[in-house]
Amino acid sequence: KNEVEQSPQNLTAQEGEFITINCSYSVGISALHWLQQHPGGGIVSLFMLSSGKKKHGRLIATINIQEKHSSLHITASHPRDSAVYICAGGATNKLIFGTGTLLAVQP
Amino acid sequence: DGGITQSPKYLFRKEGQNVTLSCEQNLNHDAMYWYRQDPGQGLRLIYYSQIVNDFQKGDIAEGYSVSREKKESFPLTVTSAQKNPTAFYLCASSIDFPLEQFFGPGTRLTVL
């Protein structure tokens, strides 16, 4: 079992839909990271959070420390949101990555 | 513009040859990292460096080597000892260790 698990692995949505991607972790972490990987391979850091909730534009990330669970929400999804979304737990000396969620938003 | 550059984007090598992947950053970050990404797997840490002239093995260091002679540069050498070198390689950096990391565009290495 991976220390950081994401679900779903693949997600197809229609433009405008509300999207949720989940991340559960089984190790102690100091922070939870959400990353976005574009089709060309480049990775962008979206959020780093250790408690509560953060919002940036149409993206919202939440974390529940007690339940060891985080969610990434995308409101009013758009085809340009199509990418792989990766969560990673910040452990003592490294990041532990989930395998990613492939999101396809269809027009 | 500040950022991380990796070159080349695509690299082809014959089996048995060593190859060096470049990673440069002008963000003034102390920490730098090399990751490997394979289909269906999460990123795996190869090596990391918290400061110049110091580096540590990650989870899959066998068959790889690095150097950190300058703050801005953290080249990765894939040696002939690496059994499955074909992969996508990502370099990253952060102000401190292991805080929010900024990633380069990656190098896709194919060994023929």
PDB file of N, CA and C in Angstrom, chain B residues 22 38 59 72 84-85 103 107:
ATOM      1  N   SER B  22      21.259  18.204 -17.351  1.00  0.00           N
ATOM      2  CA  SER B  22      21.558  19.505 -16.772  1.00  0.00           C
ATOM      3  C   SER B  22      20.357  20.058 -15.994  1.00  0.00           C
ATOM      4  N   ASP B  38       8.030   7.386 -13.788  1.00  0.00           N
ATOM      5  CA  ASP B  38       7.695   6.293 -14.685  1.00  0.00           C
ATOM      6  C   ASP B  38       6.174   6.182 -14.770  1.00  0.00           C
ATOM      7  N   ASP B  59      15.640   7.640  -2.652  1.00  0.00           N
ATOM      8  CA  ASP B  59      15.135   6.275  -2.588  1.00  0.00           C
ATOM      9  C   ASP B  59      15.699   5.357  -3.673  1.00  0.00           C
ATOM     10  N   GLU B  72      23.714  27.189  -8.135  1.00  0.00           N
ATOM     11  CA  GLU B  72      22.748  27.246  -9.220  1.00  0.00           C
ATOM     12  C   GLU B  72      22.607  25.934  -9.983  1.00  0.00           C
ATOM     13  N   ASN B  84      17.471   0.388 -15.810  1.00  0.00           N
ATOM     14  CA  ASN B  84      16.326   0.838 -16.613  1.00  0.00           C
ATOM     15  C   ASN B  84      16.324   2.365 -16.679  1.00  0.00           C
ATOM     16  N   PRO B  85      17.214   2.965 -17.434  1.00  0.00           N
ATOM     17  CA  PRO B  85      17.358   4.414 -17.412  1.00  0.00           C
ATOM     18  C   PRO B  85      16.289   5.176 -18.174  1.00  0.00           C
ATOM     19  N   PHE B 103       9.535  23.134  -9.902  1.00  0.00           N
ATOM     20  CA  PHE B 103      10.014  22.101 -10.802  1.00  0.00           C
ATOM     21  C   PHE B 103      10.467  22.667 -12.139  1.00  0.00           C
ATOM     22  N   THR B 107      13.376  16.303 -18.446  1.00  0.00           N
ATOM     23  CA  THR B 107      14.110  15.729 -19.583  1.00  0.00           C
ATOM     24  C   THR B 107      13.634  14.294 -19.763  1.00  0.00           C
TER      25      THR B 107
END
